[in-house]
Coordinates of C-alpha atoms in Angstrom, one line a residue:
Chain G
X1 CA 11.4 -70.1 30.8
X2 CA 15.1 -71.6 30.1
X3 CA 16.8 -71.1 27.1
X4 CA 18.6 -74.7 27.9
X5 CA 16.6 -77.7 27.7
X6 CA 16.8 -80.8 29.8
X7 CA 14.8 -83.9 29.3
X8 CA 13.8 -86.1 31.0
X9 CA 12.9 -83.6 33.8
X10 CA 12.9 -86.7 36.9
X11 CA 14.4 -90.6 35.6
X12 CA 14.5 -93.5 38.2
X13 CA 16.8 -96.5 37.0
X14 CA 18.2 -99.4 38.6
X15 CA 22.2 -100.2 38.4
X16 CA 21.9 -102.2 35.4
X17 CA 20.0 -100.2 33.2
X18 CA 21.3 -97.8 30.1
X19 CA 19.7 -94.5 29.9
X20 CA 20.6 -90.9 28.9
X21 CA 20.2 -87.6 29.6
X22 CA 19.2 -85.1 26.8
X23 CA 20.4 -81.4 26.7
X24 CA 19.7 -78.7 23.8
X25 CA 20.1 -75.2 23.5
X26 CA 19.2 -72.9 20.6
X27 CA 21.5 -69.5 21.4
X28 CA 23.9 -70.1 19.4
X29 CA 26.6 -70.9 22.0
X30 CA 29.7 -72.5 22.0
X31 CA 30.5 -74.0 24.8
X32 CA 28.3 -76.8 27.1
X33 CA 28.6 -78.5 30.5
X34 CA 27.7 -81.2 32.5
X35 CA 27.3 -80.5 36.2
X36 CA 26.3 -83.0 39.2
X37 CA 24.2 -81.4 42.4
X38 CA 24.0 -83.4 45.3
X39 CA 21.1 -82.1 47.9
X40 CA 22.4 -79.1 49.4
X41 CA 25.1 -78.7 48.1
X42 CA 26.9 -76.5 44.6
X43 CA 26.6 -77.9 41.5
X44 CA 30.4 -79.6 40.7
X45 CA 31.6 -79.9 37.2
X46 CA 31.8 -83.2 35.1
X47 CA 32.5 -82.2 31.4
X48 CA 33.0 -79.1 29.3
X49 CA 32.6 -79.2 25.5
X50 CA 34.1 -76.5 23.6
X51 CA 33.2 -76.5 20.0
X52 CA 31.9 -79.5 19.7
X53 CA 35.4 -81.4 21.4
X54 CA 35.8 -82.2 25.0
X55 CA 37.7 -79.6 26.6
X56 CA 37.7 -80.8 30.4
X57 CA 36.6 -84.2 32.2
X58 CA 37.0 -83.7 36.0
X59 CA 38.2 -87.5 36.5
X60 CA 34.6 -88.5 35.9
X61 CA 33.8 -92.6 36.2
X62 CA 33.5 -94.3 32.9
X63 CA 30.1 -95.2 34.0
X64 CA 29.5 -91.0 32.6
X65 CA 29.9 -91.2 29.3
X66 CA 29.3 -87.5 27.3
X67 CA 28.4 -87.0 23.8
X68 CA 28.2 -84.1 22.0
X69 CA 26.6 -84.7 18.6
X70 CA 26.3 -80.8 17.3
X71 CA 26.6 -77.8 19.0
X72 CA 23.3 -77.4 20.1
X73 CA 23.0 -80.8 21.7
X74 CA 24.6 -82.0 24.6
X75 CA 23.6 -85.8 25.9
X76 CA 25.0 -87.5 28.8
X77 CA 25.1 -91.3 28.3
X78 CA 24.3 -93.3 32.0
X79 CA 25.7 -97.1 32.6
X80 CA 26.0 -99.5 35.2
X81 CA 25.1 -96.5 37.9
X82 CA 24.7 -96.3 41.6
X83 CA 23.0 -95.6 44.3
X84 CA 25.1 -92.7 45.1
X85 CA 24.8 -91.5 41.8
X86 CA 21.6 -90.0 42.4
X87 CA 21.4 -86.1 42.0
X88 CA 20.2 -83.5 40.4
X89 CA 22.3 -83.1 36.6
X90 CA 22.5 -80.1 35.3
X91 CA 23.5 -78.9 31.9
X92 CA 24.7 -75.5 31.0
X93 CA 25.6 -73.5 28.0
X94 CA 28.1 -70.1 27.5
X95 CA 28.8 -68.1 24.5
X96 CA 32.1 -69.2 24.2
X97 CA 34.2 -71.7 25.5
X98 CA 37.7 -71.3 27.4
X99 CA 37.0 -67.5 28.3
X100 CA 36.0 -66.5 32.2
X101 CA 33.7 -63.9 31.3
X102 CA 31.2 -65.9 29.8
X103 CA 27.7 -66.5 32.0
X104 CA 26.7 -69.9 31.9
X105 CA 22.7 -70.5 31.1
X106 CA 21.6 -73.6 32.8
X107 CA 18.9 -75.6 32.5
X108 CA 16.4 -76.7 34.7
X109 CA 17.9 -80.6 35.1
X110 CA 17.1 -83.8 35.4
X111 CA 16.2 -85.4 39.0
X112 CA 18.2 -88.8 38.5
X113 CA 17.2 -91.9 41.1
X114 CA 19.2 -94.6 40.9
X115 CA 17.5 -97.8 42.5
Chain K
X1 CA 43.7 -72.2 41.9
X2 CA 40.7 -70.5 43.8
X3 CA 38.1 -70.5 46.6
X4 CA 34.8 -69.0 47.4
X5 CA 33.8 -69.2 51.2
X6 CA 29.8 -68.3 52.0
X7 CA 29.4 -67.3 55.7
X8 CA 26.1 -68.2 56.6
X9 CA 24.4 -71.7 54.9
X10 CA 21.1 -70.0 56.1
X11 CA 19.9 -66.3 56.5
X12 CA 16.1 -65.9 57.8
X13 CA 14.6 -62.2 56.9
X14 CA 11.7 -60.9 57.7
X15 CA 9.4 -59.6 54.3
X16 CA 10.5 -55.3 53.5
X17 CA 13.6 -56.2 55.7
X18 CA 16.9 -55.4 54.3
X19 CA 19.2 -58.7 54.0
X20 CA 23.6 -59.1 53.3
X21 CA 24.9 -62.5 51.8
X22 CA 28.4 -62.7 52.5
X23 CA 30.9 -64.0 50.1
X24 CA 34.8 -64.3 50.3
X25 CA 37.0 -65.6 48.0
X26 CA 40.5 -66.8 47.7
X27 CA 42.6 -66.7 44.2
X28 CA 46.2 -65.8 43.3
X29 CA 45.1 -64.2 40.1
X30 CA 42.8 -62.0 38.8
X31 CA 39.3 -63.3 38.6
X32 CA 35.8 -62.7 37.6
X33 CA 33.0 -63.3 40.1
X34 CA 29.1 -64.0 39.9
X35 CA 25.9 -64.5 41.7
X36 CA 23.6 -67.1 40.9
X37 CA 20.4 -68.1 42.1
X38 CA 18.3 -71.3 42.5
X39 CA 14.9 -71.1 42.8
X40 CA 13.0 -74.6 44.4
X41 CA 13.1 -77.7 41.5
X42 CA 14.9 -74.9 38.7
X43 CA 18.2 -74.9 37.7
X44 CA 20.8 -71.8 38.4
X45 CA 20.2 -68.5 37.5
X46 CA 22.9 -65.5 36.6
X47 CA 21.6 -63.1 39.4
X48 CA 24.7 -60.3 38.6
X49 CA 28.6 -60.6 37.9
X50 CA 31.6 -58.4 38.4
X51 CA 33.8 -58.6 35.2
X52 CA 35.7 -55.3 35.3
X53 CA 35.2 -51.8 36.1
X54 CA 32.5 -50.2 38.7
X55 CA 32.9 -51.9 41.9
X56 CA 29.5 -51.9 42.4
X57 CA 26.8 -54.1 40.2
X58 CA 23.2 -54.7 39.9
X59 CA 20.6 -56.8 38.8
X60 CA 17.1 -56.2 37.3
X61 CA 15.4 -57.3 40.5
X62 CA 16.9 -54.9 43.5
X63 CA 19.8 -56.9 44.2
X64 CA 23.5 -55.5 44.5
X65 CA 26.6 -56.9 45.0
X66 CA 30.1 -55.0 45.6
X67 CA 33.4 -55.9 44.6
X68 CA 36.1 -54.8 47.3
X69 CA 39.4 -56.4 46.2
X70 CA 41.2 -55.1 49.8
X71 CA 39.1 -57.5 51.4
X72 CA 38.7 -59.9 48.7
X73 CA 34.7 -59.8 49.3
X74 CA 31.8 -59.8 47.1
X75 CA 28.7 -59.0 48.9
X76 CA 25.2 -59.5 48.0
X77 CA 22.7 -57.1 49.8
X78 CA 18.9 -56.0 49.1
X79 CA 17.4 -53.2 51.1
X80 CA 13.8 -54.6 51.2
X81 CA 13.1 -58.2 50.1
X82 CA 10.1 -60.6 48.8
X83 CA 8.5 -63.7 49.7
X84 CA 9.7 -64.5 46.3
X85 CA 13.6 -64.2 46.5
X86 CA 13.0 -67.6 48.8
X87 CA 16.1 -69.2 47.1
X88 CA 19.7 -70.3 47.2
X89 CA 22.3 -68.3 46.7
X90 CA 25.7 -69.2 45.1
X91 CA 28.5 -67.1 44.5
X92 CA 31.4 -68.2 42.1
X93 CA 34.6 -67.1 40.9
X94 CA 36.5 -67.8 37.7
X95 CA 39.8 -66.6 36.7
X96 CA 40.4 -64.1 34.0
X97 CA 42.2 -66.7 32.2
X98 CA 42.3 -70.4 31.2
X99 CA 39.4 -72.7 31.1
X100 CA 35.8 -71.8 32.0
X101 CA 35.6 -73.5 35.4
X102 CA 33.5 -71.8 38.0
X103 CA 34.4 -72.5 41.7
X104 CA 31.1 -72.3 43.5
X105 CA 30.5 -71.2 47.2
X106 CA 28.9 -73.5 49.4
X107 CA 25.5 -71.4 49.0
X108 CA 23.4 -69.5 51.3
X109 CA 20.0 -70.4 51.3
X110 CA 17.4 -67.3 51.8
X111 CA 14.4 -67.7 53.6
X112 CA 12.0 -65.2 53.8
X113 CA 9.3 -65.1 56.4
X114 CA 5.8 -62.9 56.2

């Protein structure tokens, strides 16, 4: 079992709705992420949250909008999506934040459709 | 900044046969590098990292993976593998420094056949 926790595990929405994407994790680490996996493909990055602040946006639509509320919870706010925003989202944890040697912990993600 | 090149986007091994995932990577500084693996409908999984030291690393499960700096090359090998390591393989590499940004390979995806 992960130690990350996604929900929902599959969402369909269409371009006009407002949804979000819900990510906790109980090991006491620092430092959370946002990732986007397209079919075949490696996950890319979208945000990093390092103690609680956003540390790194990789030039990420507006329509993506990140919220980190504590530092156990990670949620990922969807608006005004398309069809091409349809993947697999990941969310992912590390002890700390800003250091290479930390293993990320990912969680299991959430199949996003966008109709 | 830096690179990770996989070889092969798919490898086909026969069950008990031994198997090599090939990983190259590119960087101008000193960096870390990882495994990970994605089993069907689950998220990534650390499989075994390289952080300092030993060249070569294990994991709990048979893998290995060797560090060889010459040839900038951290390969992934089993000797006898299982219907269960069906999976995609990703190697990574972060620098020793700076921001926690993993580069991913493209991944190799493992299939095993009976």
């Amino acid at each position: 079992d992960t130690e990350v926790t996604q929900t929902p595990k599959h969402l369909v929405m269409g371009m006009t709705n407002k949804k979000s994407l819900k990510c906790e994790q109980h090991m006491g680490h620092r430092a959370m992420y946002w990732y986007k996996q397209k079919a075949k493909k490696p996950p890319e990055l979208m945000f990093v949250y390092s103690y609680e602040k956003l540390s790194i946006n990789e030039s990420v639509p507006s329509r993506f909008s990140p919220e980190c509320p504590n530092s156990s919870l990670l949620n990922l706010h969807l608006h005004a999506l398309q069809p091409e925003d349809s993947a697999l989202y990941l969310c992912a944890s590390s002890q700390e934040g800003g250091q290479g040697y930390s293993p990320l912990h990912f969680g299991n993600g959430t199949r996003l459709t966008v109709t | 900044a830096q690179s990770v090149t996989q070889l092969d986007s798919q490898v086909p091994v026969f069950e008990e046969a031994p198997v090599e995932l090939r990983c190259n990577y590119s960087s101008s500084v000193s960096v870390y590098l990882f495994w990970y693996v994605q089993y069907p409908n689950q998220g990534l999984q650390l499989l075994l990292k390289y952080l300092s030291g030993s060249t070569l690393v294990e994991s709990i499960n048979g893998f290995e993976a060797e560090f060889n700096k010459s040839q900038t090359s951290f390969h992934l090998r089993k000797p006898s593998v299982h219907i269960s390591d069906t999976a995609e393989y990703f190697c990574a590499v972060t620098s020793i420094q700076g921001a926690q940004k993993l580069v991913f390979g493209q991944g190799t995806r493992l299939t095993i056949n009976p």
